[in-house]
Each structure stands twice: as structure tokens, then as C-alpha cells.
Short mmCIF file of C-alpha atoms in Angstrom, two decimals:
data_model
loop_
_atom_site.label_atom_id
_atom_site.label_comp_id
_atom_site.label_asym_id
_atom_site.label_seq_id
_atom_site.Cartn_x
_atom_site.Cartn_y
_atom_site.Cartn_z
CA UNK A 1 107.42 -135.69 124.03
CA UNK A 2 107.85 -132.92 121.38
CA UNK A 3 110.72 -133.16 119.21
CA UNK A 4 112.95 -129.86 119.20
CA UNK A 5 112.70 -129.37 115.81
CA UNK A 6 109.08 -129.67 116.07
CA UNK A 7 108.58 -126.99 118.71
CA UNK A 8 110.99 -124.66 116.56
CA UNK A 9 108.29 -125.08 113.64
CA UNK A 10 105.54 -124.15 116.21
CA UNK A 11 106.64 -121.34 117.45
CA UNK A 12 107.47 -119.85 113.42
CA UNK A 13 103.84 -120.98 112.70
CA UNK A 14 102.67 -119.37 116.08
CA UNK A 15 104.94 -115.68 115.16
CA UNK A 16 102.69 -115.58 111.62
CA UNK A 17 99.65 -114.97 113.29
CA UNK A 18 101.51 -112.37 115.81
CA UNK A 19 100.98 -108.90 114.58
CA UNK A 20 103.44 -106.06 114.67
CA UNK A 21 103.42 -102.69 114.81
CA UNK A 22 106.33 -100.42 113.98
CA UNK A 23 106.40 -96.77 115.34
CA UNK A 24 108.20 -94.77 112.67
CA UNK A 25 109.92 -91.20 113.07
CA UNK A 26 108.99 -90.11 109.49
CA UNK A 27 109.97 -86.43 110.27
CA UNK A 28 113.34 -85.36 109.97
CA UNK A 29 112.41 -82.47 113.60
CA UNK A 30 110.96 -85.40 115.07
CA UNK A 31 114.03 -87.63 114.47
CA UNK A 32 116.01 -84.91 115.82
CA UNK A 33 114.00 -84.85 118.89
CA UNK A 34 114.81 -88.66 119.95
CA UNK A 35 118.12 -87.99 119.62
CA UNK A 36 117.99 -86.55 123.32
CA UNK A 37 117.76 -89.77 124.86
CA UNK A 38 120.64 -91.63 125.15
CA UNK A 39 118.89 -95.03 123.99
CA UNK A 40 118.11 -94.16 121.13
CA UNK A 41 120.75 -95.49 118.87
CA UNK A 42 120.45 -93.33 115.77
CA UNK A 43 121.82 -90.06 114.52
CA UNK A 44 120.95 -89.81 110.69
CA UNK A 45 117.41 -90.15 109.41
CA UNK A 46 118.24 -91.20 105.71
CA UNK A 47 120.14 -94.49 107.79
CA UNK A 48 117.25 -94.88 110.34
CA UNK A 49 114.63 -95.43 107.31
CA UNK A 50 116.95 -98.02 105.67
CA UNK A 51 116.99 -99.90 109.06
CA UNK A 52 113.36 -99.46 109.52
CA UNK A 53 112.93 -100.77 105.74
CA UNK A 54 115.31 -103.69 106.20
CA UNK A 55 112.90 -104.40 109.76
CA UNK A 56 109.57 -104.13 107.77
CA UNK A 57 111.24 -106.48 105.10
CA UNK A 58 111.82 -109.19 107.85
CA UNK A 59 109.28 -108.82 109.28
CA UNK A 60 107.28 -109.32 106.04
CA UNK A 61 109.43 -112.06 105.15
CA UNK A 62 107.99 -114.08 108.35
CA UNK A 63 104.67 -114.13 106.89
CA UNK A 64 103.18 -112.08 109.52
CA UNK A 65 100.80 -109.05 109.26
CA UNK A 66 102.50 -105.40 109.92
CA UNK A 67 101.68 -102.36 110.42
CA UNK A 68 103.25 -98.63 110.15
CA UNK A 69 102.23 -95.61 112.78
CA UNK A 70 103.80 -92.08 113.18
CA UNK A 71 106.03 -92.29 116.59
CA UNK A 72 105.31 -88.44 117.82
CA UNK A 73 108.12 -87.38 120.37
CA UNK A 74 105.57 -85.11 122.21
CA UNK A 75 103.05 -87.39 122.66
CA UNK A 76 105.72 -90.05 123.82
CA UNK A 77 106.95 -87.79 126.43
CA UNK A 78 103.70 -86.90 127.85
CA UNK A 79 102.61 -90.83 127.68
CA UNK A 80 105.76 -91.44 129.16
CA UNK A 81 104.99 -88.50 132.35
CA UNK A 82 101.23 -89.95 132.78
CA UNK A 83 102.75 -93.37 132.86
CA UNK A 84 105.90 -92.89 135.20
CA UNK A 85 107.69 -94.43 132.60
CA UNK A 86 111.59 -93.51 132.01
CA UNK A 87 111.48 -92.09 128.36
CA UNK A 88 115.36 -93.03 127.97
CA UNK A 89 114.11 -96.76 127.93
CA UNK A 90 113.82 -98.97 124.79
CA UNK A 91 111.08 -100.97 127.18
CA UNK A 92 109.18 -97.39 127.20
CA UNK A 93 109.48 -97.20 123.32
CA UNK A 94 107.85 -100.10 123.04
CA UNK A 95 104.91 -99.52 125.33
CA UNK A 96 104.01 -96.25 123.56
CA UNK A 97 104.11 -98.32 120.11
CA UNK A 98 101.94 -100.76 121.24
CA UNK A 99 99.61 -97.87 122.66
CA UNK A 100 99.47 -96.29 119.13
CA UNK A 101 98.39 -100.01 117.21
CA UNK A 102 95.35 -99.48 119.50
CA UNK A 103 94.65 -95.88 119.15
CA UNK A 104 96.20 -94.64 116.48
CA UNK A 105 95.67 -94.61 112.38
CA UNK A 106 98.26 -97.08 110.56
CA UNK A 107 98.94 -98.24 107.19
CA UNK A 108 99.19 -101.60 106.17
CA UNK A 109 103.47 -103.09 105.29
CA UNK A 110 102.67 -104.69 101.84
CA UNK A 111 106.25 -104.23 100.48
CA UNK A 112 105.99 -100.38 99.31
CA UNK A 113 109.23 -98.55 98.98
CA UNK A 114 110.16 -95.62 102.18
CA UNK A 115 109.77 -92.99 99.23
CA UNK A 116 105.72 -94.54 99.31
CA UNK A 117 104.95 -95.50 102.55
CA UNK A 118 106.35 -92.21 104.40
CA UNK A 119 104.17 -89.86 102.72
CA UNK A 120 100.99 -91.96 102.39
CA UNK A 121 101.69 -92.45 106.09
CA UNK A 122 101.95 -88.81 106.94
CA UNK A 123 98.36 -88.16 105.12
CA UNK A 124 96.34 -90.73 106.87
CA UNK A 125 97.81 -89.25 110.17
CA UNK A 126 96.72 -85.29 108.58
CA UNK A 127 93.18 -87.35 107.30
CA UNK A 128 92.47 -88.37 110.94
CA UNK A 129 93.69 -85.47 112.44
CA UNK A 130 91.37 -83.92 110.57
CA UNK A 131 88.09 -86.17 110.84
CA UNK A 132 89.09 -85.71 114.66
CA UNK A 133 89.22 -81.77 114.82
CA UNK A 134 85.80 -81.44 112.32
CA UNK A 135 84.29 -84.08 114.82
CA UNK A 136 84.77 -82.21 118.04
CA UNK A 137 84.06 -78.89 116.63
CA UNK A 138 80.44 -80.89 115.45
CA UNK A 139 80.41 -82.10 118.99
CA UNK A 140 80.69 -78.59 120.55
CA UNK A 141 77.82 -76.65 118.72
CA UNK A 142 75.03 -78.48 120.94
CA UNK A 143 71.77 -78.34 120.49
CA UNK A 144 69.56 -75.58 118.36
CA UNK A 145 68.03 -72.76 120.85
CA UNK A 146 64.61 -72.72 119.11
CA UNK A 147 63.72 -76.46 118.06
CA UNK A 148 66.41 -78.39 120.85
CA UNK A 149 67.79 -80.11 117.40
CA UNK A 150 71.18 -81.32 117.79
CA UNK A 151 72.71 -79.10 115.49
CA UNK A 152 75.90 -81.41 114.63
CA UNK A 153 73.90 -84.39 113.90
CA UNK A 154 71.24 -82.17 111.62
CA UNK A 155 74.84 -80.74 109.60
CA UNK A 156 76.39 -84.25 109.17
CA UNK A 157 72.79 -85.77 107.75
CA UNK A 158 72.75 -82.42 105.34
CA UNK A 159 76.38 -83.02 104.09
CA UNK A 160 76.14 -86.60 103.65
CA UNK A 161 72.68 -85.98 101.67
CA UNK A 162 74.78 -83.58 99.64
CA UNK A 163 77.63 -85.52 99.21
CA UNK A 164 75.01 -88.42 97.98
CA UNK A 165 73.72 -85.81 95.55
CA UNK A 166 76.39 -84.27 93.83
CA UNK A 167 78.04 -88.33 93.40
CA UNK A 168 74.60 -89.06 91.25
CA UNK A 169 74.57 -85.76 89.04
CA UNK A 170 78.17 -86.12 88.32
CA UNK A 171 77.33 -89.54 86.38
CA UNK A 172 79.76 -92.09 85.25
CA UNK A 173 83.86 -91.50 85.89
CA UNK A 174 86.63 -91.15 88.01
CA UNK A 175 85.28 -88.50 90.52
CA UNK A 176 87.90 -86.77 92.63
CA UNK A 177 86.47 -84.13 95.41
CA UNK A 178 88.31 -81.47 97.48
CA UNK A 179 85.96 -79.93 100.41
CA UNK A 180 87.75 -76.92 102.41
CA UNK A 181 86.05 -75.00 104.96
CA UNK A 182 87.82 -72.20 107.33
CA UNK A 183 87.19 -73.49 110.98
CA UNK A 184 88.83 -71.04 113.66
CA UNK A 185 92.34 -71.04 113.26
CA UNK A 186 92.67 -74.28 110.57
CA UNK A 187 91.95 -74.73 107.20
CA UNK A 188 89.98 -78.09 107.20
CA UNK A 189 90.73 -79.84 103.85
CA UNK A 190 89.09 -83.22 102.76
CA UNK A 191 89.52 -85.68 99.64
CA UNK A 192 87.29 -88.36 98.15
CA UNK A 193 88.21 -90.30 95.60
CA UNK A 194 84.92 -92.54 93.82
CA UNK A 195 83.75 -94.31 90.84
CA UNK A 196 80.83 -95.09 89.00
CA UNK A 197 80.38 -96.92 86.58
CA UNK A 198 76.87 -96.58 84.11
CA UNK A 199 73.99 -95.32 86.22
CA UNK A 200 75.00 -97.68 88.95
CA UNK A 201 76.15 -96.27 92.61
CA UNK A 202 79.56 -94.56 93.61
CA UNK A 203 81.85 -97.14 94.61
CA UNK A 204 84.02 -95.08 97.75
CA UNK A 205 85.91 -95.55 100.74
CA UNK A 206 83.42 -95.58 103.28
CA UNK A 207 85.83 -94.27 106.10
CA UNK A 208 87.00 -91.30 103.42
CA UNK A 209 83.62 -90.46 102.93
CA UNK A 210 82.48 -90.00 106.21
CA UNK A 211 85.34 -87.53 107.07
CA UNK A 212 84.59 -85.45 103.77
CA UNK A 213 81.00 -85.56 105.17
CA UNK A 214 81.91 -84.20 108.53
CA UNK A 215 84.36 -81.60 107.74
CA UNK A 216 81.33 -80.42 105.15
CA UNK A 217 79.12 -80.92 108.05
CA UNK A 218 81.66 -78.31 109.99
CA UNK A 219 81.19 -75.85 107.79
CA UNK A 220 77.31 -76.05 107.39
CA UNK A 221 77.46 -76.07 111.22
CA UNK A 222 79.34 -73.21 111.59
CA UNK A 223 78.11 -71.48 108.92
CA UNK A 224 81.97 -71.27 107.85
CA UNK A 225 82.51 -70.03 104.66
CA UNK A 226 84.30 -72.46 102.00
CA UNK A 227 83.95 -75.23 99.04
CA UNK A 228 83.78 -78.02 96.94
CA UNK A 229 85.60 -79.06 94.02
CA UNK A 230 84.70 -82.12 91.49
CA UNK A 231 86.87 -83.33 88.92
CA UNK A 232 85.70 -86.32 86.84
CA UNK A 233 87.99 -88.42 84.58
CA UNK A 234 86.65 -90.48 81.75
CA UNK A 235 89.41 -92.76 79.21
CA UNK A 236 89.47 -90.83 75.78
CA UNK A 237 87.79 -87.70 77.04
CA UNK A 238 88.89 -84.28 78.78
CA UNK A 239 88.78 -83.95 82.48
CA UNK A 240 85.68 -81.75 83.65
CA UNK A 241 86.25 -79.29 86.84
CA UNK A 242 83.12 -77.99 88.78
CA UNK A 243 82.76 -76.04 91.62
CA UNK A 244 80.31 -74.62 94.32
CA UNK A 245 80.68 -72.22 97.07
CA UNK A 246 79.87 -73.37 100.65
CA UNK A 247 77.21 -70.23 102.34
CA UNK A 248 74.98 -70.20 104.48
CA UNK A 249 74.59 -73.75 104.72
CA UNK A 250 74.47 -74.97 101.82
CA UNK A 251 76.30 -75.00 98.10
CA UNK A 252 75.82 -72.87 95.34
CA UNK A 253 77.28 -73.59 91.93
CA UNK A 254 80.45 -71.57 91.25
CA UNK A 255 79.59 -70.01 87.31
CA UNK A 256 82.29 -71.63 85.07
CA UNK A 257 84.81 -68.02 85.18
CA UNK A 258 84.73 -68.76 88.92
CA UNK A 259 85.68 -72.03 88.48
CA UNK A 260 88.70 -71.06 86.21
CA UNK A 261 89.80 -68.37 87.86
CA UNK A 262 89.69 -70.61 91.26
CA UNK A 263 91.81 -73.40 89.42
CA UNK A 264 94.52 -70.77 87.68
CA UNK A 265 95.09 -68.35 90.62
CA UNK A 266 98.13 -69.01 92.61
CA UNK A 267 96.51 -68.81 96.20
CA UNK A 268 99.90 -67.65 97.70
CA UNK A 269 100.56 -65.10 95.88
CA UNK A 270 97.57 -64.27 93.73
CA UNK A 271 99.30 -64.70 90.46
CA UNK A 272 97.81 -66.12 87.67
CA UNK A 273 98.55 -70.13 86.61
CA UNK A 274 98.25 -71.29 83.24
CA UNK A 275 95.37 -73.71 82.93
CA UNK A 276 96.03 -77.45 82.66
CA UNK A 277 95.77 -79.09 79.21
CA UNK A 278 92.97 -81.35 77.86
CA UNK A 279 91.08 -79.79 81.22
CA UNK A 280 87.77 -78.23 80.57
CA UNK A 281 86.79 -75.77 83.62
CA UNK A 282 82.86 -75.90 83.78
CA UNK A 283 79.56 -74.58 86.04
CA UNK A 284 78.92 -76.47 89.15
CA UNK A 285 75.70 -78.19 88.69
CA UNK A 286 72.53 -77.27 90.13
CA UNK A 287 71.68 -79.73 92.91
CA UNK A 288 67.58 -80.21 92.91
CA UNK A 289 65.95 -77.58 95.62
CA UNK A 290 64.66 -80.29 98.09
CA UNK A 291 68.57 -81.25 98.29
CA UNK A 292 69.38 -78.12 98.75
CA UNK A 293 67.67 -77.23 101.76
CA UNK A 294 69.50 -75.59 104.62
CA UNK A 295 69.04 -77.82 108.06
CA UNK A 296 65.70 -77.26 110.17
CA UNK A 297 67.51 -75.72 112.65
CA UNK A 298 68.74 -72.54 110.91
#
């Protein structure tokens, strides 16, 4: 027979190892949205992310693992029409939640601060967004005409062979990258943040570097014009800032007054910016011909 207080300390060892997965409104429109249904208990967004703080805290406090998604109140309604599920449910709420810890990106509750976690959430949910869209638009351009090459697959092998390249020139540092290609109606943008240290390799997010590789790859695809931008960091030393145009399939080095003049141009309104100090704006680096190639299929 199991004592009471013995099956109490079960089931608290047992909810450790349960995971949880909080959906979380981090827009004040989308906020506004819930509102509508009548279940929903909340109506002021500063208050709803101290209660969702003071939930993450317990539920941190339980020694479990927990994580944070973006609760979308358009996708909720139209999971909650292809499900026949009542939307004005908490029950419904919950289903949807558990349907974005499977399919959706999270971030990991370690004890950051709202001001922290909201944004950080809100870029990996724009970072897979747009790994997604570059993905399908990769997907879509088939197969070449003249050699039956799949013309995605041929782009993603060219822009991680590029990325690979432009990590080993740039040497030793804190490397930061910015790739942004025009793709129909969006502006894909991608960041990479790596290190290397001596002559050995980059040390990188694998997962960030494949979606800088593929929204590169969309523009080599599509022939789309846009760019890449390097910054490297070193302690005791100024920043260096290089640049390279993305045409016709491949980069070309940006000349060093291209680079400035990139860096110190307001791109909303075209008005100069004063440059940043200790921040010397250089020449993008050749990258060695046979690295340069355009794919076989073009």
C-alpha cells in the first residue's frame, strides 16, 4: 500500500519531467483580437504579461522544462473552423497550444525578463517565417529546362559554398552577417552570428546558418537582386564592415565608397547618417573564381 504522502511526492517527481508549453499573445492587435471571446478573461496586455510571467515563474519553479510560442488569433480561428472546435472555449485554447509545441518555433523559459523574452520571441517566429517563405519559393523554381538540374537544390549548394567561403577569408573575430534579397512582394532578411577563433573553423548556429543559406539560395535562384553585409569584431581593435552585391548569381565585392555610403544612407528617406565611431567601412573581399562560379544551370 502506498502511503499518501508518498504518492503526493510521485506525482511532483512525475510533473518535472512533464513539459509545458505556453501560447503567448505578445502583440498588443493580437491581444485585442481575443478579447472577442467571452472566455478569455483579460482586457489589458501590460496585466496579461505579468500573469503570463508570474505562470512561467511557477512553472519554472516546479523544475519542469517550458517553453514560449506566439498564440496567433487567425490561425486559432481557422484551427478552430477545420477542427469544429468552439473558439470561445478555454478547452479549444489549449488544443491549439499544444498544436503549436509540435509545429511551431519556441523559445526556451530560462528565467528572462517579458522585456527579453517577447522580442527574442517575436524574431524566431519572423526567422522561421522567413526560412519557410525562402524554402517554398526554392521549392517552386523546379527543375533547369536545358540540363533537368533541380535548380533550388543547385542555389542552396552555391550559397552554402559561399557562405563557407566568405566565413574563411574573413579570419579570426566576431563575424556578424546580414543577407537581403527582394523576393516578389517581401524583403527576405537573414542574420548569422559566428566565431572563429585562429585559423580554426566558424563556430555557428547550424539552424541560423542554413536559413541565411537558403534565403541567399533565393536570390541566386531567382536571380533577385540584393546583398551581403560582414562585420567582424576583434577586443582592442576597430570593427571592419564589408560588403558585396548579390547579381546574377553570385557576389561581387561592393568598393569601400559603396560600402560607406550603404552603411550612412538613411534607406527611408535617403538622408545621409553619420558614420559610427571606431568603425572602419572597407572593400568586400574577393572570393577565389572557382567559388565564385554561378550554378551549372544558368
Amino acid at each position: 500500500m502506498t502511503r499518501p504522502g508518498t504518492t503526493t511526492s510521485l506525482r511532483r517527481a512525475l510533473r518535472r519531467e512533464v513539459p509545458s508549453t505556453v501560447g503567448l499573445l505578445a502583440d498588443e492587435d493580437d491581444f485585442t483580437a481575443m478579447r472577442r471571446y467571452d472566455t478569455f478573461a483579460f482586457d489589458d496586455h501590460p496585466a496579461y504579461l505579468r500573469q503570463i510571467e508570474g505562470l512561467l515563474k511557477a512553472l519554472a519553479a516546479q523544475g519542469g522544462h517550458t517553453t514560449v510560442a506566439l498564440f496567433d488569433p487567425e490561425e486559432y480561428a481557422q484551427f478552430c473552423e477545420d477542427t469544429g472546435l468552439d473558439p470561445d472555449r478555454p478547452a479549444s485554447r489549449s488544443r491549439y497550444t499544444a498544436e503549436l509545441a509540435a509545429t511551431s518555433p519556441r523559445i526556451a523559459y530560462t528565467g528572462q525578463p517579458m522585456t527579453t523574452l517577447v522580442p527574442t520571441l517575436i524574431d524566431t517566429a519572423v526567422r522561421h517565417a522567413t526560412w519557410e517563405y525562402a524554402t517554398m519559393l526554392l521549392t517552386d523554381t523546379g527543375t533547369c529546362a536545358d540540363c533537368g538540374q533541380d535548380i533550388g537544390r543547385a542555389a542552396f549548394d552555391q550559397a552554402s559554398h559561399l557562405l563557407t567561403r566568405l566565413l574563411e577569408a574573413a579570419g579570426p573575430g566576431t563575424h556578424h552577417l546580414v543577407c537581403s534579397v527582394a523576393a516578389a512582394d517581401e524583403q527576405l532578411l537573414a542574420v548569422l552570428h559566428a566565431t572563429r577563433d585562429g585559423n580554426g573553423p566558424a563556430h555557428l548556429d547550424s539552424d541560423a546558418a542554413a536559413e541565411f543559406a537558403t534565403v541567399l539560395a533565393a536570390g541566386i535562384a531567382l536571380d533577385s537582386p540584393g546583398g551581403v553585409v560582414l562585420r567582424t569584431s576583434n577586443p582592442g581593435a576597430r570593427d571592419r564592415l564589408h560588403g558585396w552585391r548579390l547579381t546574377h548569381g553570385t557576389l561581387h565585392a561592393l568598393t569601400e565608397a559603396e560600402v560607406f555610403s550603404a552603411y550612412c544612407t538613411d534607406a527611408r528617406t535617403g538622408e545621409p547618417l553619420p558614420p559610427e565611431p571606431d568603425v572602419d567601412y572597407r572593400a568586400g573581399f574577393a572570393l577565389a573564381p572557382e567559388d565564385d562560379d554561378r550554378p551549372t544551370h544558368h
